[in-house]
Short mmCIF file of C-alpha atoms and ligand atoms in Angstrom, two decimals:
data_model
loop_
_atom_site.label_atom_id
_atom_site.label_comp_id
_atom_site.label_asym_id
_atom_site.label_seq_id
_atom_site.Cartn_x
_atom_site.Cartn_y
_atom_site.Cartn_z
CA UNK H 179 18.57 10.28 9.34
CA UNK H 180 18.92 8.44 12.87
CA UNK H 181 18.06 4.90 11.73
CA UNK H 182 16.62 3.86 14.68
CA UNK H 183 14.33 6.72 14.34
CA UNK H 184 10.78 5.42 13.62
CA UNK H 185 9.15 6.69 10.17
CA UNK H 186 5.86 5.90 8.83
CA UNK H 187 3.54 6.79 6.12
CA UNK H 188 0.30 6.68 4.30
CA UNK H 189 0.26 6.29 0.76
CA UNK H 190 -2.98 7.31 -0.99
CA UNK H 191 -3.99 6.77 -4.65
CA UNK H 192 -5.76 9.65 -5.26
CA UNK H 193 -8.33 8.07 -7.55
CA UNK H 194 -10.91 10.18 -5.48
CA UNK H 195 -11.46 11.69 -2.16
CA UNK H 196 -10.67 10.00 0.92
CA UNK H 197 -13.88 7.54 2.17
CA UNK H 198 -13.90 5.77 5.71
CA UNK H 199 -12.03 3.00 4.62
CA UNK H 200 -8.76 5.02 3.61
CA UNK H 201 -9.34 7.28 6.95
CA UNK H 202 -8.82 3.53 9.04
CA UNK H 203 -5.20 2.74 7.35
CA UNK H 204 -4.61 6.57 7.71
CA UNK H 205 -5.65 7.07 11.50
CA UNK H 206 -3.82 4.07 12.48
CA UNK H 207 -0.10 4.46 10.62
CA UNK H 208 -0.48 7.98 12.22
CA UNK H 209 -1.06 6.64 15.49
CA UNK H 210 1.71 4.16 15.37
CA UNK H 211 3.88 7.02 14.02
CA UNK H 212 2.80 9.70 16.80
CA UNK H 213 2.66 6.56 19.52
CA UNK H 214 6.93 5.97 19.18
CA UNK H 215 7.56 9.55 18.82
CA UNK H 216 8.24 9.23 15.13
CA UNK H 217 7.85 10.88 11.59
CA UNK H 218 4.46 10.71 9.60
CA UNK H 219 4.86 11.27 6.13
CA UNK H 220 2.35 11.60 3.51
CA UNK H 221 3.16 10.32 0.13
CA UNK H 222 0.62 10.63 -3.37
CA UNK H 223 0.83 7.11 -5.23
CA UNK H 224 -0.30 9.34 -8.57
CA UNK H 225 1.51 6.47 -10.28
CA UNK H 226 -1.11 4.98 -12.12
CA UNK H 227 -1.83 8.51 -14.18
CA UNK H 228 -5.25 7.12 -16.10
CA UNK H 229 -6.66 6.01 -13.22
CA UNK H 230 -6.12 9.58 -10.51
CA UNK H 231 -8.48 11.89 -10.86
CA UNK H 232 -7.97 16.00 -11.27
CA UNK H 233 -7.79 17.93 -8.18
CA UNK H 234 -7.99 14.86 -5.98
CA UNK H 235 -4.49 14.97 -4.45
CA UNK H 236 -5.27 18.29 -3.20
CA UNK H 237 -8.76 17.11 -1.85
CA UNK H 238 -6.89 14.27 -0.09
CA UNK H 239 -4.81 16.51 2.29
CA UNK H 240 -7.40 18.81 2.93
CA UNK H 241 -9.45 15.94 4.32
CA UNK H 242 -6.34 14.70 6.63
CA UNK H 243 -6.09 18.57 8.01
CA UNK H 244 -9.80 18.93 9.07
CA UNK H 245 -9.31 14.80 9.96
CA UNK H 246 -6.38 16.31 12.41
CA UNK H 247 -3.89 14.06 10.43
CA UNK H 248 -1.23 16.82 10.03
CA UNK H 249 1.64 15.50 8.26
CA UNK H 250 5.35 15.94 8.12
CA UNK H 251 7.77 17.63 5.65
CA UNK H 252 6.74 17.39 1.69
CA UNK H 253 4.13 15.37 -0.17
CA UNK H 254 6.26 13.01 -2.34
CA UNK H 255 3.90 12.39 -5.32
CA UNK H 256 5.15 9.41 -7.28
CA UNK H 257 4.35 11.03 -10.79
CA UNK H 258 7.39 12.79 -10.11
CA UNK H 259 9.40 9.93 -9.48
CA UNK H 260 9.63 7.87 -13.21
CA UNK H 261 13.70 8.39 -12.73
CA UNK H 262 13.91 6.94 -9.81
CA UNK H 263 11.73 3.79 -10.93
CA UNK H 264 14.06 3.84 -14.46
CA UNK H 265 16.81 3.68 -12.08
CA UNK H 266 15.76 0.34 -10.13
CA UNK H 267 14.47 -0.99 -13.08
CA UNK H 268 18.50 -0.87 -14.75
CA UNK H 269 19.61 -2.46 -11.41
CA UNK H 270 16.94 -5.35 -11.71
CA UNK H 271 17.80 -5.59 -15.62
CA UNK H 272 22.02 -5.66 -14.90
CA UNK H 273 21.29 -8.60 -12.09
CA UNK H 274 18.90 -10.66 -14.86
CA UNK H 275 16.13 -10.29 -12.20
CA UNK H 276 13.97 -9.34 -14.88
CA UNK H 277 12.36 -10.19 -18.03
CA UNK H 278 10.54 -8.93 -21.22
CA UNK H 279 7.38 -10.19 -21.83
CA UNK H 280 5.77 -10.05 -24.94
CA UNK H 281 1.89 -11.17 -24.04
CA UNK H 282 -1.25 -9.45 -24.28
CA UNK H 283 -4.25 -9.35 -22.08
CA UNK H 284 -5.83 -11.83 -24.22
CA UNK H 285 -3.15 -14.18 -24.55
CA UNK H 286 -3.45 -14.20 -20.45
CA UNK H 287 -7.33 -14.48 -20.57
CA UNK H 288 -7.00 -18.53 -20.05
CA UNK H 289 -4.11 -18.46 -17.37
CA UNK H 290 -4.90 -19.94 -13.80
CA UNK H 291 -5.50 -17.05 -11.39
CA UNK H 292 -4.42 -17.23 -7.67
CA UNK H 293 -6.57 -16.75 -4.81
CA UNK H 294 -7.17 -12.33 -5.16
CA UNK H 295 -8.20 -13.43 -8.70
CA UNK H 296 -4.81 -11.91 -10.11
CA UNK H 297 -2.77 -14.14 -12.92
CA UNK H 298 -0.66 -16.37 -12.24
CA UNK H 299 1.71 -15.63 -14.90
CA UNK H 300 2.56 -18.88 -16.90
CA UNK H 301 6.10 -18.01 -17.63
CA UNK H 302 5.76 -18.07 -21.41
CA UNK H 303 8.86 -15.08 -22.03
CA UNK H 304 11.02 -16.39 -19.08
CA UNK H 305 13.19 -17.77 -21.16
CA UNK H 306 13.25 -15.74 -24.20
CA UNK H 307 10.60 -14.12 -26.39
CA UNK H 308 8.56 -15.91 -28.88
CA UNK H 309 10.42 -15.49 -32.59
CA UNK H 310 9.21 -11.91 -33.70
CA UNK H 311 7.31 -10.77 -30.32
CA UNK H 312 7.33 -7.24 -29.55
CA UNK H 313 8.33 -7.05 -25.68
CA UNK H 314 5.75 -4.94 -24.12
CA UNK H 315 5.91 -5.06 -19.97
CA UNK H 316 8.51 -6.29 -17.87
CA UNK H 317 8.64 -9.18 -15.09
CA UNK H 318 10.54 -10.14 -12.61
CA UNK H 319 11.84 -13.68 -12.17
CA UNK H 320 10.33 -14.80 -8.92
CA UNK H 321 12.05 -18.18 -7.06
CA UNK H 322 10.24 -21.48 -6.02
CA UNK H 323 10.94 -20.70 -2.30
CA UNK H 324 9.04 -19.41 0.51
CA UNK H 325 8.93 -15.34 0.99
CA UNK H 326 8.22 -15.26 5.22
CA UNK H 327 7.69 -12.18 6.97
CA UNK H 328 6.49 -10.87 10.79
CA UNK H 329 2.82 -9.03 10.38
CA UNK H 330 2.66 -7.16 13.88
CA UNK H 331 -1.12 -7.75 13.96
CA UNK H 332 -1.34 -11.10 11.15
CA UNK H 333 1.84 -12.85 13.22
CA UNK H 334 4.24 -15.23 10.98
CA UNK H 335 3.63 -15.42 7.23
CA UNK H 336 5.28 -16.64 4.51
CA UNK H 337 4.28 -16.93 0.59
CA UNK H 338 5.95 -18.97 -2.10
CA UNK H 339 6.02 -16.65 -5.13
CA UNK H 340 6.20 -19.14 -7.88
CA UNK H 341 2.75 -20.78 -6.42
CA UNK H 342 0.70 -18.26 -5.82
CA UNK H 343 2.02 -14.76 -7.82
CA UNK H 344 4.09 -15.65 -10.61
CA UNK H 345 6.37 -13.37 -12.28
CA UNK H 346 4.89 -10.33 -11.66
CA UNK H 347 4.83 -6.87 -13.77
CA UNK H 348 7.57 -4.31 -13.03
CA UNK H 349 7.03 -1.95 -15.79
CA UNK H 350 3.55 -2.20 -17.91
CA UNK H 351 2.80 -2.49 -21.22
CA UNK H 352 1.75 1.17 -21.48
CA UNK H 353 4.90 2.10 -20.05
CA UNK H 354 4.05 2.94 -16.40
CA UNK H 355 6.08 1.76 -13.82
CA UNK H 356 3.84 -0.92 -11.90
CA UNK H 357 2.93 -0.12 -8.14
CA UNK H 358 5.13 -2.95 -6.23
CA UNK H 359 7.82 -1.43 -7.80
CA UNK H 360 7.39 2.04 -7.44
CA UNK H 361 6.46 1.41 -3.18
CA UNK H 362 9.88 -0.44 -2.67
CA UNK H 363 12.24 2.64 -4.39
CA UNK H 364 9.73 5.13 -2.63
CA UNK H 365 9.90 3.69 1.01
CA UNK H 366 13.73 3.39 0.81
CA UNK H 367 14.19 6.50 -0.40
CA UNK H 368 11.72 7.93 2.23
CA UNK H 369 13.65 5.70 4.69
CA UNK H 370 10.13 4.16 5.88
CA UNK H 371 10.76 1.85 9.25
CA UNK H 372 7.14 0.94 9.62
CA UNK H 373 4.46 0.54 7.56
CA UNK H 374 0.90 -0.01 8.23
CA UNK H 375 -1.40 0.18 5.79
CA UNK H 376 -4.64 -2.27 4.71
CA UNK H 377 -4.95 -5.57 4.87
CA UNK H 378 -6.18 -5.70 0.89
CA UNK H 379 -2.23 -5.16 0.75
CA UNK H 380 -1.36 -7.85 2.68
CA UNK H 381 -0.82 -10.46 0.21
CA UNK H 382 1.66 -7.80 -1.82
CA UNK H 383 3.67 -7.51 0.82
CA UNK H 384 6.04 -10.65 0.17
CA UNK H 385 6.43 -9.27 -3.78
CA UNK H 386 7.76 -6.41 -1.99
CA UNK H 387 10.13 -7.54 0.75
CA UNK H 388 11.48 -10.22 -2.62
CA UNK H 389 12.44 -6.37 -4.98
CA UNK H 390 13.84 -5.14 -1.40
CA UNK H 391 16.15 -7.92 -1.27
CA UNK H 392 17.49 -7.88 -5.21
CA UNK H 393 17.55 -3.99 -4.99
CA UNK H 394 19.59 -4.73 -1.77
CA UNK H 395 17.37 -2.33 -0.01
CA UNK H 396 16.05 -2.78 3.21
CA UNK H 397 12.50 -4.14 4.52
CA UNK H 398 10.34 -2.19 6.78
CA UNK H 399 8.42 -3.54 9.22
CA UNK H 400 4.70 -4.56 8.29
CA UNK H 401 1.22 -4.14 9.66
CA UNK H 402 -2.12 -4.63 8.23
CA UNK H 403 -5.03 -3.26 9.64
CA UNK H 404 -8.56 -4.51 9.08
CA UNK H 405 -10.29 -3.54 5.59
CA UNK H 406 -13.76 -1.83 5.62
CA UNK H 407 -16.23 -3.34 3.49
CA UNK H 408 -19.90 -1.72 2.22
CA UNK H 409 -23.50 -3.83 2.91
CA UNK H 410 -22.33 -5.79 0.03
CA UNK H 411 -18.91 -6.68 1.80
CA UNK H 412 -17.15 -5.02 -0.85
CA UNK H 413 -13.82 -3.01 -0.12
CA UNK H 414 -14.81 0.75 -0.13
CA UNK H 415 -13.31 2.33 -3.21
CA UNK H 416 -14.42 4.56 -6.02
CA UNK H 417 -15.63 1.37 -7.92
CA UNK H 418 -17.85 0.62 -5.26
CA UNK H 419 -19.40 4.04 -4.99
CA UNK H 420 -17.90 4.46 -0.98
CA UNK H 421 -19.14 7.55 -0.21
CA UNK H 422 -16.32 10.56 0.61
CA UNK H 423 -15.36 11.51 4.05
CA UNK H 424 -18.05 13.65 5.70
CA UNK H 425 -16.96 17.86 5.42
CA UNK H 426 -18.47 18.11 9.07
CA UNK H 427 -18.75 16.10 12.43
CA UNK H 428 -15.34 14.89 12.05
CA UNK H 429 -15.37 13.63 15.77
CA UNK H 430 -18.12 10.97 15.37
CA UNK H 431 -16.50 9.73 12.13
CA UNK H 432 -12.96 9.51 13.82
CA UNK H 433 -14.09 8.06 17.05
CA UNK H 434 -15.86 5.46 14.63
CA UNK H 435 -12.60 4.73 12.80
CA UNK H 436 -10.88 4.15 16.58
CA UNK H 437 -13.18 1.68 17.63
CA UNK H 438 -12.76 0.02 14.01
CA UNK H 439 -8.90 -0.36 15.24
CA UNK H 440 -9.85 -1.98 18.64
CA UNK H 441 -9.03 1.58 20.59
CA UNK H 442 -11.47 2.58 22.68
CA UNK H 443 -11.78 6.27 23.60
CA UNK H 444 -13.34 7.62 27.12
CA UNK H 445 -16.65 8.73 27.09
CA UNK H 446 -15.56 12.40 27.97
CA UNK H 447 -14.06 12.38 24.57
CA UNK H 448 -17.24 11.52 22.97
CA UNK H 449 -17.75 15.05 21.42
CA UNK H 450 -14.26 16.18 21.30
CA UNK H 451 -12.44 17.73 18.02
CA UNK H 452 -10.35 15.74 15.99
CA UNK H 453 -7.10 17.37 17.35
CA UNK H 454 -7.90 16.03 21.22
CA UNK H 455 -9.22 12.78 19.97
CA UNK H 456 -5.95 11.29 18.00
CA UNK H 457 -3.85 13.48 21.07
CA UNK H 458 -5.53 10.65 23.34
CA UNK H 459 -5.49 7.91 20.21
CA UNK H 460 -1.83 8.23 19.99
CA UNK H 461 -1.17 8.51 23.92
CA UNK H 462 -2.88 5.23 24.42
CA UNK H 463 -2.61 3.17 21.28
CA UNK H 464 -1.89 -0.38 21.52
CA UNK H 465 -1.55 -2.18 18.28
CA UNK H 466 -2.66 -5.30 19.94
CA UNK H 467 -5.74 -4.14 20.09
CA UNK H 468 -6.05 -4.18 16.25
CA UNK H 469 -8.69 -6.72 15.36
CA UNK H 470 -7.08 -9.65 13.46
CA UNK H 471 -10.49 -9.57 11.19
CA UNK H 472 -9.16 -8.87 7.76
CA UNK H 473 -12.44 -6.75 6.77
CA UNK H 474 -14.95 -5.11 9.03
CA UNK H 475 -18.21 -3.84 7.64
CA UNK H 476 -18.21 0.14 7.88
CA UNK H 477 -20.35 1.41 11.01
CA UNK H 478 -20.00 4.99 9.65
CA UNK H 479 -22.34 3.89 6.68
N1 LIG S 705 -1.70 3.46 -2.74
C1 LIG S 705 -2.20 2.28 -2.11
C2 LIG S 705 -3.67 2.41 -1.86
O1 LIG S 705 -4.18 3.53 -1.83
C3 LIG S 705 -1.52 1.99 -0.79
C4 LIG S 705 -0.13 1.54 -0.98
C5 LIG S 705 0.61 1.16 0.30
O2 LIG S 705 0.23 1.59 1.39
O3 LIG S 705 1.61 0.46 0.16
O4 LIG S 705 -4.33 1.41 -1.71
#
């Protein structure tokens, strides 16, 4: 593949079907893919197999066809992928990057939290397990130094793992390979240049760019698009009820999720299909538009 070639993606968990919030990061990493003439590739993040729900992978991409969002090539789904996860997590284990750890939930309970509410991981099996403790997830060493990155809509940013993530979970206790693993194998192997994705993400990205660099792979660039909250300015997921994308009127609810994204569509457009809406959208989108607002209350509620 042409590395100067742009490729993108969107990455669902298919927990449930698609809601308004999920159609935002979708429209607009399609519309940055379409905009530079590049690839748009769909891929199922299935990883965390207790938590997906039956028959809502296939629900998923039958709301991004009637949406318009017509992807390229295959579906990765990451259940598919525990090889390729086993294989990163050998490379991290043969450079000492990583760790066993050996404590439960409840051991954790007491430990400081950062500012998302996640632990911050007190570094009790850094340096060896307790005398007869039965390793259960894995962790990888993270430095006392700043993690800085370029967010095309947040600007500069940098992160200093030790202070606000900890050593974070690689592989879980019940065996799954964690998420911030799994992403950095998948968008190297899919050769991802850009992502753009939610801003709920944005504080995972430096985690992510820190396994790119001891997996030597490389780091895409990053941009996080405003998250849509409910009346109760909670994110829209399945734990907060957000109801699924409507079957019908698919125009409204798109030209909805433009002006969301700062992209303002002419009024002749007003009642066009999805197809003619995101063929404008991605003739005229300007990123800079993006609202810097990290959540946005949904209008289509
Ligand atoms: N699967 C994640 C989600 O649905 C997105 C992961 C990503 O875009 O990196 O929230």
């Amino acid at each position: 593949m042409n590395p100067a070639r742009y490729v993108g993606r969107f990455a669902p968990s298919p927990t449930g079907p698609l809601h308004f919030g999920s159609l935002v990061a979708a429209v607009a990493s399609f519309l940055d893919a379409r905009a530079a003439a590049g690839c748009w590739l769909v891929r199922m993040e299935d990883l965390d197999r207790p938590r997906c729900e039956a028959g809502a992978a296939d629900t998923i991409l039958r709301q991004l066809e009637a949406y318009g969002l017509l992807w390229d090539g295959d579906v990765l789904y990451q259940s598919r992928r525990d090889d390729a996860y086993a294989a990163a997590l050998d490379a991290l284990r043969a450079r000492g990057a990583v760790y066993p750890c050996a404590c439960t939930r409840s051991q954790l309970a007491q430990a400081p939290r950062n500012a998302e509410g996640e632990i911050l991981y007190p570094g009790t099996c850094r340096n060896g397990l307790p005398p007869g403790a039965i390793p259960r997830a894995w962790r990888v060493r993270v430095p006392d130094s700043d993690v800085g990155f370029h967010d095309r809509i947040h600007g500069d940013l940098r992160q200093n793992l030790a202070h606000d993530v900890g050593d974070f979970i690689v592989r879980r206790a019940d065996g799954l390979f964690a998420y911030q693993l799994a992403v950095v194998v998948d968008d190297a192997f899919q050769g991802i240049t850009h992502v753009v994705r939610g801003a709920d993400l944005l504080w995972n990205t430096p985690r992510q760019i820190y396994l790119q660099g001891r997996l030597g792979l490389a780091t895409p660039v990053y941009a996080h698009v405003p998250l849509i909250t409910n009346a109760a300015g909670q994110k829209l997921s399945k734990q907060t009820l957000a109801p699924p994308l409507p079957a019908a009127g698919q125009g409204a609810v798109l030209a909805a999720a433009l002006a969301v994204l700062g992209q303002r569509p002419p009024p002749a457009l007003e009642d066009a299909a999805p197809a003619e809406l995101l063929a404008w959208a991605g003739a005229h989108w300007r990123i800079e538009s993006v609202p810097l607002r990290p959540a946005i209350a949904n209008p289509a509620a």
